[in-house]
Short mmCIF file of C-alpha atoms in Angstrom, two decimals:
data_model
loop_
_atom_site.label_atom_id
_atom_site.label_comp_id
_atom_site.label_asym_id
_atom_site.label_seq_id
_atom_site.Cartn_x
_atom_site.Cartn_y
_atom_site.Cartn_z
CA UNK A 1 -72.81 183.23 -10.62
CA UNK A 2 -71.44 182.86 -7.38
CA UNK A 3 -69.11 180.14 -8.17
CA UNK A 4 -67.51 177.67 -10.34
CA UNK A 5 -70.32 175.69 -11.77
CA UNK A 6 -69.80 172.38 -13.75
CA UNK A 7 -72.36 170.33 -15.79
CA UNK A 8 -73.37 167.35 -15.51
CA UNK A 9 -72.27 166.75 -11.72
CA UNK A 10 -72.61 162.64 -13.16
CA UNK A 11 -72.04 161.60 -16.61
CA UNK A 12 -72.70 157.80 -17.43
CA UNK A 13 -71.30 156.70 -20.69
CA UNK A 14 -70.40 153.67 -23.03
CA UNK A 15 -67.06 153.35 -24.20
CA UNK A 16 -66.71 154.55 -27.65
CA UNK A 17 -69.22 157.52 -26.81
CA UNK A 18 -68.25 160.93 -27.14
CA UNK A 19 -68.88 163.21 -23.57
CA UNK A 20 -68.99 167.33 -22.99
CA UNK A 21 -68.30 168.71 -19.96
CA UNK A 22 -68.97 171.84 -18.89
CA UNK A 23 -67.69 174.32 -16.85
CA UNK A 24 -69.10 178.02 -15.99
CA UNK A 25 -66.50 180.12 -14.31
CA UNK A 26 -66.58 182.94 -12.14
CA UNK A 27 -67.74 186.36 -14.09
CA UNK A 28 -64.67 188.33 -14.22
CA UNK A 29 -62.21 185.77 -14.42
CA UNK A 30 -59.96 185.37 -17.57
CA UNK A 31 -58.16 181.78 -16.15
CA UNK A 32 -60.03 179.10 -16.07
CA UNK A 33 -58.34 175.49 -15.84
CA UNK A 34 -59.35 172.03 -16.52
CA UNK A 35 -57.98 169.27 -14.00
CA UNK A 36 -58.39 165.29 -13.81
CA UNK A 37 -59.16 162.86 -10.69
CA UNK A 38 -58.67 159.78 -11.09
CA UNK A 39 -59.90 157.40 -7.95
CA UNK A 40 -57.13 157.27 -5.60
CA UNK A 41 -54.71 159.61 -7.13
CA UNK A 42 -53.89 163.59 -7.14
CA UNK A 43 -54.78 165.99 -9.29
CA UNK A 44 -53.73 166.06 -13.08
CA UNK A 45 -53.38 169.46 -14.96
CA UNK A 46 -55.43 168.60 -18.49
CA UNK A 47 -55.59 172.18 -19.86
CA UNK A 48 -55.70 176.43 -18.86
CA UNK A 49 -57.34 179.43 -20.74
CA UNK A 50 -56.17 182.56 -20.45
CA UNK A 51 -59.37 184.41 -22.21
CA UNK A 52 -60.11 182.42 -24.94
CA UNK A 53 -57.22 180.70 -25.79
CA UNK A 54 -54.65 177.96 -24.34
CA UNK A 55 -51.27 178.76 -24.13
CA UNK A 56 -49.91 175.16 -22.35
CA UNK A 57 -52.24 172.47 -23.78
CA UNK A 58 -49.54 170.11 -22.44
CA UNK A 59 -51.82 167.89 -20.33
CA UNK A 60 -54.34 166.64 -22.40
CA UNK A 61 -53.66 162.74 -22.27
CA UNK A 62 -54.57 161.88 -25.86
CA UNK A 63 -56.11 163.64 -29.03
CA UNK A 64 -59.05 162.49 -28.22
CA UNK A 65 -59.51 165.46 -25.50
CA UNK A 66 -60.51 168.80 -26.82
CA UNK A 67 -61.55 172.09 -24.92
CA UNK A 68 -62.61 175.45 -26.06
CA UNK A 69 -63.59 178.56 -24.37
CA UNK A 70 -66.00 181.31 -25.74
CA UNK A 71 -66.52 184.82 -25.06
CA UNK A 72 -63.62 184.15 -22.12
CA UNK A 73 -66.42 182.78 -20.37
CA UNK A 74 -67.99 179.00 -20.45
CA UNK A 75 -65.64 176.38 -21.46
CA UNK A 76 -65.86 172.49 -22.71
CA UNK A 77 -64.34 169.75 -22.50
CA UNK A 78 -64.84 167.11 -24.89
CA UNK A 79 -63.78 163.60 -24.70
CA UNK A 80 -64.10 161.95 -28.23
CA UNK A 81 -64.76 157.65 -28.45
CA UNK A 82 -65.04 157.64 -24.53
CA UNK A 83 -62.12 154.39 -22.99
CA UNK A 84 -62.13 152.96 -19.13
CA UNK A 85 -59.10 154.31 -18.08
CA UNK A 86 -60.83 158.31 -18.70
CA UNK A 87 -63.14 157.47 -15.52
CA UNK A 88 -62.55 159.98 -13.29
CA UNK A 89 -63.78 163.48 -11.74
CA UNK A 90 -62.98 166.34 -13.64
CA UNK A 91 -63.09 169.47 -11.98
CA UNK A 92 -62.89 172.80 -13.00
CA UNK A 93 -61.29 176.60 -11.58
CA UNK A 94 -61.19 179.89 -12.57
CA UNK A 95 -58.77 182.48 -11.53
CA UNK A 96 -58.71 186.28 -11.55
CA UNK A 97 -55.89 186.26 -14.17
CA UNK A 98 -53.02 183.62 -14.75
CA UNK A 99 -50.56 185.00 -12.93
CA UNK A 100 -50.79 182.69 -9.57
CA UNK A 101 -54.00 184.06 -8.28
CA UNK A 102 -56.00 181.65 -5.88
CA UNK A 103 -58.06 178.84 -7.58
CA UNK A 104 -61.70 178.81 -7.05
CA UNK A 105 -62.98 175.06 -8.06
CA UNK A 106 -66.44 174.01 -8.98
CA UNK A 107 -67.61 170.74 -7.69
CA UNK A 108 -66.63 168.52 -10.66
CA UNK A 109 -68.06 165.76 -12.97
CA UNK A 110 -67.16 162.77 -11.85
CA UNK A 111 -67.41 160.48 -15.59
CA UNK A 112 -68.26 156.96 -14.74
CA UNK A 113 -67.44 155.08 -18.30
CA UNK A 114 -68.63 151.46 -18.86
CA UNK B 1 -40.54 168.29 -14.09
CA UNK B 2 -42.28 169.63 -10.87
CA UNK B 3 -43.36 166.70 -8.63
CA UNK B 4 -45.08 167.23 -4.76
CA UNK B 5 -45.05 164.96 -2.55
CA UNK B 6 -47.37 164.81 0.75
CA UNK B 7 -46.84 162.97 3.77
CA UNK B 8 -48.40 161.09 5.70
CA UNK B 9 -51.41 159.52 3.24
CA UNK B 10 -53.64 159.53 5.80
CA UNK B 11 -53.48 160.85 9.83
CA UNK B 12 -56.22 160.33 12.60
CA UNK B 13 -55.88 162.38 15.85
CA UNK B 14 -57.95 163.13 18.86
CA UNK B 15 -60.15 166.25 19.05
CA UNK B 16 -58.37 169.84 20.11
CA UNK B 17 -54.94 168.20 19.19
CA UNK B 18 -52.47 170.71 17.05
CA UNK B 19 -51.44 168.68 14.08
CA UNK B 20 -48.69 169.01 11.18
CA UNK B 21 -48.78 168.23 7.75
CA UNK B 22 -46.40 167.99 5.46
CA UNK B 23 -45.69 169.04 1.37
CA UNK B 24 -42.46 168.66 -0.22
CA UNK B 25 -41.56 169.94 -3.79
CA UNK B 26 -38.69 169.18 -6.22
CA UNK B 27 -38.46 172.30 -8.20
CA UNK B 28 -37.83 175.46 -6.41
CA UNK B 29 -38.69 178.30 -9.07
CA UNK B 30 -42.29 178.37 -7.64
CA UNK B 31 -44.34 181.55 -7.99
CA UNK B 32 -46.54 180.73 -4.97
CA UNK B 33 -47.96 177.62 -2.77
CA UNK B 34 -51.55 176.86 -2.11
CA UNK B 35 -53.43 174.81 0.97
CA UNK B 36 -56.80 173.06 -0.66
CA UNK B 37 -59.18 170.95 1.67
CA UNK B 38 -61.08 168.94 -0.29
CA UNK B 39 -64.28 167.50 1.08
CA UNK B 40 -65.82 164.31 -0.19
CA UNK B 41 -68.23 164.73 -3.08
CA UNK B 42 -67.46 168.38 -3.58
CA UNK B 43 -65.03 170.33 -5.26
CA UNK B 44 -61.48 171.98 -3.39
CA UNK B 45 -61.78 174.91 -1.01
CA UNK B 46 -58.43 176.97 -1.15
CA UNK B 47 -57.51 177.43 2.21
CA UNK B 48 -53.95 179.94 2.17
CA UNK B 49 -52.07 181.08 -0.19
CA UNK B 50 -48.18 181.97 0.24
CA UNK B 51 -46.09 184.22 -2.21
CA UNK B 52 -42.52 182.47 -3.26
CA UNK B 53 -41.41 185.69 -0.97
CA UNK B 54 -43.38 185.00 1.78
CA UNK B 55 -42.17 182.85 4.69
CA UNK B 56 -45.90 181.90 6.30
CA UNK B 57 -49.43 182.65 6.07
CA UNK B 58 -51.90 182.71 8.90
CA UNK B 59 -56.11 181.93 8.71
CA UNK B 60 -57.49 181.70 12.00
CA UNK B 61 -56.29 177.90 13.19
CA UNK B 62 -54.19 177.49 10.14
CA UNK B 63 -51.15 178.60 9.73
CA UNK B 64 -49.05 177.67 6.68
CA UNK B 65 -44.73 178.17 6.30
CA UNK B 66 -42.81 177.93 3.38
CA UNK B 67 -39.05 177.31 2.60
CA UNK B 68 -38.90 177.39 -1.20
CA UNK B 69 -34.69 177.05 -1.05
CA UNK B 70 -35.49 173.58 0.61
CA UNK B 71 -38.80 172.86 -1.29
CA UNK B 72 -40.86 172.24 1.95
CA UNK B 73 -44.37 173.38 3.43
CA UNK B 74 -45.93 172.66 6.43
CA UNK B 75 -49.89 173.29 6.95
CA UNK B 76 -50.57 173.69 11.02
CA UNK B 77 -53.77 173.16 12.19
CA UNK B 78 -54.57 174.48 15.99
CA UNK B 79 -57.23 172.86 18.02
CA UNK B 80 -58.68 170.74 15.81
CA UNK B 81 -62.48 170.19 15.54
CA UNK B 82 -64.11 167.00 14.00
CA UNK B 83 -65.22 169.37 11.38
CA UNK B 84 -61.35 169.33 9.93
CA UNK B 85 -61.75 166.11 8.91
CA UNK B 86 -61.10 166.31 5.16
CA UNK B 87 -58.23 166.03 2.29
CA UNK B 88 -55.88 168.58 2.90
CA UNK B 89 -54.27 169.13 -0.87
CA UNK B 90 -51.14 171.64 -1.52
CA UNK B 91 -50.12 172.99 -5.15
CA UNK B 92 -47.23 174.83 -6.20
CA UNK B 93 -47.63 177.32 -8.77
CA UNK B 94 -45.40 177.66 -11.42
CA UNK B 95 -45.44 177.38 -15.37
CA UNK B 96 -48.69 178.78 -15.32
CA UNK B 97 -50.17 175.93 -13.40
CA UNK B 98 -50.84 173.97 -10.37
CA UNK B 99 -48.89 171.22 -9.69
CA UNK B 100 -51.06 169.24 -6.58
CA UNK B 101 -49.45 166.68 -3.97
CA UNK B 102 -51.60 163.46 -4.18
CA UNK B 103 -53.07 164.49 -0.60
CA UNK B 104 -53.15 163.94 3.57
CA UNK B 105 -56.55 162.21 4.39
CA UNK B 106 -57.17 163.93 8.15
CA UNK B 107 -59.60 162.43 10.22
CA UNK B 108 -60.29 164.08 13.68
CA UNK B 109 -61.50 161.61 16.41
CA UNK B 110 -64.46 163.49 18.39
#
């Protein structure tokens, strides 16, 4: 497609429920990078893919989060027995390669969790 | 640990003012620094990107410096239109990742 694209834009859970997120990158590009917004505050590196795998899963807050990448292409996230505090927009960006190329974001899903 | 900091939170100025804003970062072995604007309910726009060898980079209105020995940025914004209004967002790249500043809310007063 034209650009990052992330599904669902809105995600309503209960606590305790497991979520996917999903992000479509950019055909071509073999980065793609998971990032965290929580209301008020900046941006939090969860997780990148170089192709298919992750070399710095460093950011994922618990083991609770998960994300995989097929075919160097479509990636999820998965949030396992869904708390409060993971309320937030998670957004998405693929890169040419890894090596400090611009960002290109999709729009994000924000994950409202009651 | 890389940590940027942005400042001022939040800025209002009058239409066709030039404006300055600010990004600070601790840890100078960057690869590169990146300008976002992020509009409400979408996702970030990159904006300029500067090389760690680069001194500035220039889009039209914007123009963006770096001085990676003293870990600062400045984005400059020419004229500005009410259509600036937005979250301006820089990142320094390094250890194969962003690192973002928490943001500078601009609002431009028509």
């Amino acid at each position: 497609g034209a650009g990052v694209s992330q599904s669902p834009s809105n995600k309503v859970t209960e606590k305790g429920k497991d979520v996917e997120l999903r992000c479509d990158p950019i055909s071509g590009h073999t980065a793609l990078y998971w990032y965290r917004q929580s209301l008020g505050q900046g941006l939090e590196f969860l997780i990148y893919f170089q192709g298919n795998s992750a070399p710095d899963k460093s950011g994922l807050p618990s083991d609770r989060f998960s994300a995989e990448r097929t075919g160097g292409s479509v990636s999820t996230l998965t949030i396992q027995r869904t708390q409060q505090e993971d309320s937030a927009v998670y957004l998405c960006a693929s890169s040419f390669s890894s090596g400090g190329q611009v960002l290109y974001f999709g729009a994000g899903t924000r994950l409202s969790v009651l | 640990k890389q940590e940027v900091t942005q400042i001022p939170a939040a800025l209002s100025v009058p239409e066709g003012e030039n404006l300055v804003l600010n990004c600070s970062f601790t840890d100078s072995a960057i690869y590169n620094l990146q300008w976002f604007r992020q509009d409400s309910g979408t996702g970030l726009t990159s904006l300029l990107l500067i090389q760690s060898s680069q001194r500035e980079q220039t889009s039209g209105r914007l123009n963006a410096s770096l001085d990676k020995s003293s870990g600062r940025s400045t984005l400059y914004i020419a004229a500005s239109q009410p259509g600036d209004s937005a979250t301006y967002l820089c990142a320094v790249f390094g250890n194969e990742k962003l690192t973002f500043g928490t943001g500078t809310r601009l609002t431009i007063i028509p």
